[in-house]
Amino acid sequence: MLEVKDLHVSYGAIKALKGISFRVEKGSIVTLIGSNGAGKTTTLKAICGLVKVKSGQITLDGDDITNKPTNEIVSRKITMVPEGRRIFPNLTVYENLLVGAYQRKDKEGIKQDMEWAFSLFPRLKERINQKGGTLSGGEQQMLAIARALMSRPDLLMLDEPSLGLAPIIVEELFMVIEKIHQEGKTILLIEQNAYAALNIADYGYVLETGQIALHGPGKQLLGNERVKQAYLGG
Amino acid sequence: MTWTLLLQHLANGVALGFVFGLVAIGYTLVYGVVKLVNFAHGDIFMMASFFVYYGIVLFSFPWWFSFVCAIFLTALLGISIEKVAYKPLRDAPRISSLCSAIGMSFLLENFATVVFGGRQKPFYQPQILSKTLDIGGVRIQLVTVVTILVSVAALLFLNYLVYRTRMGLAMRALAHDFDTARLMGINVDRTITFTFAVGSSLAAISAIFWALRYPQIWPFMGVFPGWRAFTAAIIGGIGSIKGAMTGGFLIGMISIMLVAFLPDLAGYRDAFIFMMLVLVLLFKPTGLFGEA
Ligand SMILES: Nc1ncnc2c1ncn2[C@@H]1O[C@H](COP(=O)(O)OP(=O)(O)O)[C@@H](O)[C@H]1O
Ligand SMILES: [Mg+2]
């Protein structure tokens, strides 16, 4: 279980996170929604050790992992699909997946997970020897998720996976996310697409300018007047 | 000009091309991964030749053992330079590490002048390498053949390293995006250390072949080969290994052919090299194999 307590992060004078707390129970889907600049990406980067935490604490199953180097976080089976996909355009689809498995040595397991990734995203298999940069936006997002799965994480964090994708692809994507969840992964999902996210989430948090404004079970937040006003278009 | 003579010049051009190419690869690898022009690279090249010199003169090592030791020491030197002069500035603006690189270059040159002395020193010439082969009238020094063979081996190994190993995969991932590479669990510091070690070892190998060809070593001997190799890397497209090698070949060939065919103009060799740089960049600003 991941627990974040009173997290503060600043970029110079800009206070991006002003004391947020939340938890992600093992096996659940938790979503963090909020508008642009609310601090969603910063939260995930702080968990991964990509930005420095000023104060507060992040624990995984009771162990303090605050400000640990990213490769250590990854070896603790946390992984993130970054905002904007950030696949390696100069590497092939196959190599992108191999980088995802960078810390693993079990060749057989890697092969199995690659097959699993291909069963989730059959289109990637057709493009296995293509450079990542030649894929379409939707395919790149699939590759980014598949790449993250290759580290065999317990906790998969996704930063706005639906951003810039056609509605039909988004629908497909959310179905795959649910499938990944059913296979036993814990998921922390960040979205501006609040409706889709709250719909599949067990629990949701609403982030506003660096603070948690609201939280509750996903379906309950969907019915909340304030959430409807601000995030679901009235 | 006879055929045999032309072939002799060609062989020399190829050998010199490899020497420049291997140095150019050092620039290109480091630039590709950390986006830094390592201006101290030519001086790392110079230090390698002094490591060989002192291995033989001070420790009476056999020449081949001294060569091997020098390659390792040069790798260590490259690693240390990165730790001391570049790593602390990794998150600083690009211009800071550039200044640091130039400073490191001056530091090494002056260190060498004070400690080794500014006067030229003779570089040991193994008997066996100074033999001349006669292949159907084409006379080629054994050292030329060995330069080519060892360089080809080094290139094959490098190719294997970069395209077939985990470390190579990490280097290529890092070359594109530090943060995402970190997210994959890649140890960024270790990968950068490795990159500097590889680049510096290649510089050491070429320094040895350079000094076997031009057997006087001194603290500023790395300056012009360094600039030429850097130019080679730019001509080929910085970041591209293939490009660095191609640029190295062009420059090696120009250097040799100018002396052979237009000896009066040989003194303007660097002018020709930089003219070629300007021409290539005019038509292809990213270099021959560079990506935008
Ligand atoms: N690298 C950075 N440097 C300075 N400010 C940043 C940086 N990244 C984000 N911020 C600021 O921090 C706040 C939170 O940003 P972010 O976490 O990216 O929000 P979100 O992902 O919710 O859109 C914003 O005000 C943003 O401008
Ligand atoms: Mg964001």
Coordinates of C-alpha atoms in Angstrom, one line a residue, chain A:
Chain A
M1 CA 0.0 0.0 0.0
L2 CA 1.2 3.5 -0.9
E3 CA 0.6 6.3 1.5
V4 CA 1.4 10.0 0.9
K5 CA 1.4 12.3 4.0
D6 CA 1.4 16.1 4.0
L7 CA 3.5 16.3 0.8
H8 CA 5.1 19.6 -0.1
V9 CA 7.0 20.2 -3.4
S10 CA 8.3 23.5 -4.8
Y11 CA 9.9 24.6 -8.0
G12 CA 12.0 27.5 -6.8
A13 CA 9.4 30.0 -5.5
I14 CA 6.5 28.2 -7.0
K15 CA 4.7 25.9 -4.5
A16 CA 3.3 23.1 -6.6
L17 CA 2.1 20.9 -3.8
K18 CA 1.0 22.4 -0.5
G19 CA 0.5 19.4 1.8
I20 CA -1.4 16.7 0.1
S21 CA -2.2 13.3 1.6
F22 CA -3.8 10.3 0.1
R23 CA -3.5 6.5 0.0
V24 CA -3.6 3.8 -2.6
E25 CA -4.8 0.5 -1.2
K26 CA -3.3 -2.7 -2.7
G27 CA -5.4 -4.0 -5.6
S28 CA -7.4 -0.8 -6.1
I29 CA -7.8 1.8 -8.8
V30 CA -7.3 5.3 -7.4
T31 CA -7.7 8.4 -9.5
L32 CA -6.3 11.9 -9.0
I33 CA -8.2 14.4 -11.0
G34 CA -7.8 18.1 -11.3
S35 CA -7.4 20.9 -13.9
N36 CA -4.2 21.9 -15.6
G37 CA -1.5 23.0 -13.2
A38 CA -3.2 21.5 -10.1
G39 CA -0.1 19.5 -9.3
K40 CA -1.0 16.1 -10.6
T41 CA 2.2 15.4 -12.5
T42 CA 4.3 16.8 -9.7
T43 CA 2.7 14.3 -7.3
L44 CA 3.6 11.3 -9.5
K45 CA 7.1 12.7 -10.1
A46 CA 7.6 13.1 -6.3
I47 CA 6.6 9.5 -5.8
C48 CA 9.1 8.4 -8.4
G49 CA 11.9 10.5 -7.0
L50 CA 12.1 12.7 -10.1
V51 CA 11.4 15.9 -8.2
K52 CA 12.7 16.6 -4.7
V53 CA 10.2 16.4 -1.8
K54 CA 10.5 19.4 0.5
S55 CA 8.6 18.0 3.4
G56 CA 6.1 15.2 4.1
Q57 CA 6.4 11.5 3.7
I58 CA 5.8 8.8 1.1
T59 CA 5.7 5.2 2.4
L60 CA 5.3 1.9 0.6
D61 CA 4.0 -0.9 2.7
G62 CA 5.3 1.0 5.7
D63 CA 8.8 1.7 4.3
D64 CA 9.8 5.3 3.8
I65 CA 10.6 5.9 0.2
T66 CA 10.7 9.7 0.2
N67 CA 13.4 11.2 -2.0
K68 CA 14.8 7.8 -2.9
P69 CA 16.6 7.6 -6.3
T70 CA 14.3 6.6 -9.1
N71 CA 16.0 3.3 -9.9
E72 CA 15.4 2.2 -6.3
I73 CA 11.7 3.2 -6.6
V74 CA 11.5 1.1 -9.8
S75 CA 13.1 -1.9 -8.1
R76 CA 10.4 -1.6 -5.4
K77 CA 7.9 -2.3 -8.2
I78 CA 6.4 1.1 -8.7
T79 CA 6.4 2.4 -12.3
M80 CA 4.9 5.4 -14.1
V81 CA 3.7 6.0 -17.6
P82 CA 4.7 9.7 -18.0
E83 CA 2.6 12.5 -19.3
G84 CA 3.0 12.8 -23.1
R85 CA 4.0 9.1 -23.4
R86 CA 7.7 9.8 -23.8
I87 CA 8.5 6.7 -25.6
F88 CA 12.1 6.5 -27.1
P89 CA 11.6 7.4 -30.7
N90 CA 15.1 6.3 -31.7
L91 CA 14.5 2.8 -30.4
T92 CA 12.4 0.1 -31.9
V93 CA 9.2 -1.1 -30.3
Y94 CA 11.0 -4.2 -29.2
E95 CA 13.9 -2.2 -27.7
N96 CA 11.4 0.2 -26.0
L97 CA 9.9 -2.9 -24.2
L98 CA 13.4 -4.2 -23.3
V99 CA 14.3 -0.8 -21.7
G100 CA 11.1 -1.2 -19.7
A101 CA 12.5 -4.5 -18.3
Y102 CA 15.9 -2.9 -17.7
Q103 CA 16.3 -4.0 -14.1
R104 CA 15.2 -7.6 -14.8
K105 CA 17.5 -10.5 -15.6
D106 CA 14.9 -13.3 -15.9
K107 CA 14.9 -13.8 -19.7
E108 CA 12.0 -16.2 -19.6
G109 CA 9.9 -13.9 -17.5
I110 CA 10.6 -11.0 -19.8
K111 CA 9.6 -13.0 -22.8
Q112 CA 6.3 -14.0 -21.0
D113 CA 5.5 -10.4 -20.1
M114 CA 6.2 -9.3 -23.6
E115 CA 3.7 -11.8 -24.9
W116 CA 1.2 -10.5 -22.3
A117 CA 1.8 -6.9 -23.5
F118 CA 1.3 -8.1 -27.1
S119 CA -2.0 -9.8 -26.1
L120 CA -3.2 -6.5 -24.5
F121 CA -2.0 -4.4 -27.5
P122 CA -1.9 -6.7 -30.6
R123 CA -1.0 -3.7 -32.8
L124 CA 2.4 -3.4 -31.1
K125 CA 3.3 -6.9 -32.2
E126 CA 2.8 -6.0 -35.8
R127 CA 5.1 -3.0 -35.4
I128 CA 7.7 -4.8 -33.3
N129 CA 10.7 -3.7 -35.4
Q130 CA 9.5 -0.2 -36.2
K131 CA 11.1 2.8 -34.5
G132 CA 9.0 4.1 -31.7
G133 CA 8.9 7.6 -33.4
T134 CA 7.0 6.2 -36.4
L135 CA 3.9 5.1 -34.3
S136 CA 0.7 7.0 -34.1
G137 CA -0.3 8.8 -30.9
G138 CA -2.5 6.0 -29.8
E139 CA 0.1 3.4 -30.5
Q140 CA 2.7 5.4 -28.7
Q141 CA 0.4 5.5 -25.6
M142 CA 0.0 1.7 -25.8
L143 CA 3.7 1.3 -26.1
A144 CA 4.3 3.5 -23.1
I145 CA 1.9 1.4 -21.0
A146 CA 3.4 -1.9 -22.3
R147 CA 6.9 -0.6 -21.6
A148 CA 5.9 0.3 -18.0
L149 CA 4.4 -3.2 -17.6
M150 CA 7.7 -4.8 -18.6
S151 CA 9.2 -3.9 -15.2
R152 CA 6.5 -6.2 -13.7
P153 CA 5.2 -3.5 -11.4
D154 CA 2.8 -3.9 -8.5
L155 CA 1.8 -0.3 -8.7
L156 CA 1.2 1.3 -12.1
M157 CA 0.8 5.0 -12.2
L158 CA -0.5 6.6 -15.4
D159 CA -0.3 10.4 -16.1
E160 CA -3.1 11.5 -18.3
P161 CA -3.0 8.6 -20.7
S162 CA -6.1 9.9 -22.7
L163 CA -4.5 13.2 -23.5
G164 CA -4.8 14.1 -27.2
L165 CA -6.3 10.8 -28.3
A166 CA -9.5 10.2 -30.3
P167 CA -12.5 9.1 -28.2
I168 CA -12.6 5.7 -29.6
I169 CA -9.0 5.1 -28.7
V170 CA -9.6 6.4 -25.2
E171 CA -12.4 4.0 -24.8
E172 CA -10.2 1.1 -25.8
L173 CA -7.4 2.4 -23.5
F174 CA -9.7 2.4 -20.5
M175 CA -10.8 -1.1 -21.2
V176 CA -7.2 -2.2 -21.2
I177 CA -6.5 -0.4 -18.0
E178 CA -9.3 -2.2 -16.3
K179 CA -8.0 -5.5 -17.7
I180 CA -4.5 -4.7 -16.3
H181 CA -6.2 -4.0 -13.0
Q182 CA -8.0 -7.4 -13.1
E183 CA -4.7 -9.1 -13.6
G184 CA -3.8 -7.9 -10.1
K185 CA -2.1 -4.6 -10.6
T186 CA -2.7 -1.6 -8.3
I187 CA -3.4 1.5 -10.4
L188 CA -3.0 5.2 -9.7
L189 CA -4.6 7.1 -12.5
I190 CA -4.3 10.8 -13.2
E191 CA -6.8 12.3 -15.6
Q192 CA -8.4 15.4 -16.8
N193 CA -11.0 13.2 -18.4
A194 CA -12.7 13.0 -15.0
Y195 CA -15.8 11.1 -16.1
A196 CA -13.9 8.1 -17.5
A197 CA -11.5 8.1 -14.6
L198 CA -14.1 8.3 -11.8
N199 CA -16.1 5.7 -13.6
I200 CA -13.5 2.9 -13.2
A201 CA -11.9 4.2 -9.9
D202 CA -12.6 2.7 -6.5
Y203 CA -11.6 5.9 -4.9
G204 CA -10.9 9.4 -6.2
Y205 CA -9.2 12.6 -5.1
V206 CA -9.7 16.0 -6.5
L207 CA -6.6 18.2 -6.6
E208 CA -6.9 22.0 -6.7
T209 CA -3.8 24.2 -6.8
G210 CA -1.7 21.9 -4.8
Q211 CA -4.2 20.8 -2.3
I212 CA -6.8 18.0 -2.0
A213 CA -10.2 19.7 -2.3
L214 CA -12.4 16.6 -2.2
H215 CA -12.2 12.9 -2.0
G216 CA -14.5 9.9 -1.9
P217 CA -15.4 6.7 -3.7
G218 CA -15.4 7.1 -7.5
K219 CA -19.1 6.7 -8.1
Q220 CA -19.9 9.1 -5.2
L221 CA -17.6 11.8 -6.7
L222 CA -19.4 11.4 -10.0
G223 CA -22.6 12.5 -8.4
N224 CA -21.0 15.3 -6.4
E225 CA -22.4 18.8 -7.4
R226 CA -19.0 20.5 -7.2
V227 CA -17.3 17.8 -9.3
K228 CA -20.0 18.0 -11.8
Q229 CA -19.7 21.8 -12.1
A230 CA -15.9 21.9 -12.3
Y231 CA -14.9 18.7 -14.1
L232 CA -17.9 17.1 -15.8
G233 CA -19.1 20.1 -17.8
G234 CA -22.1 20.9 -15.5

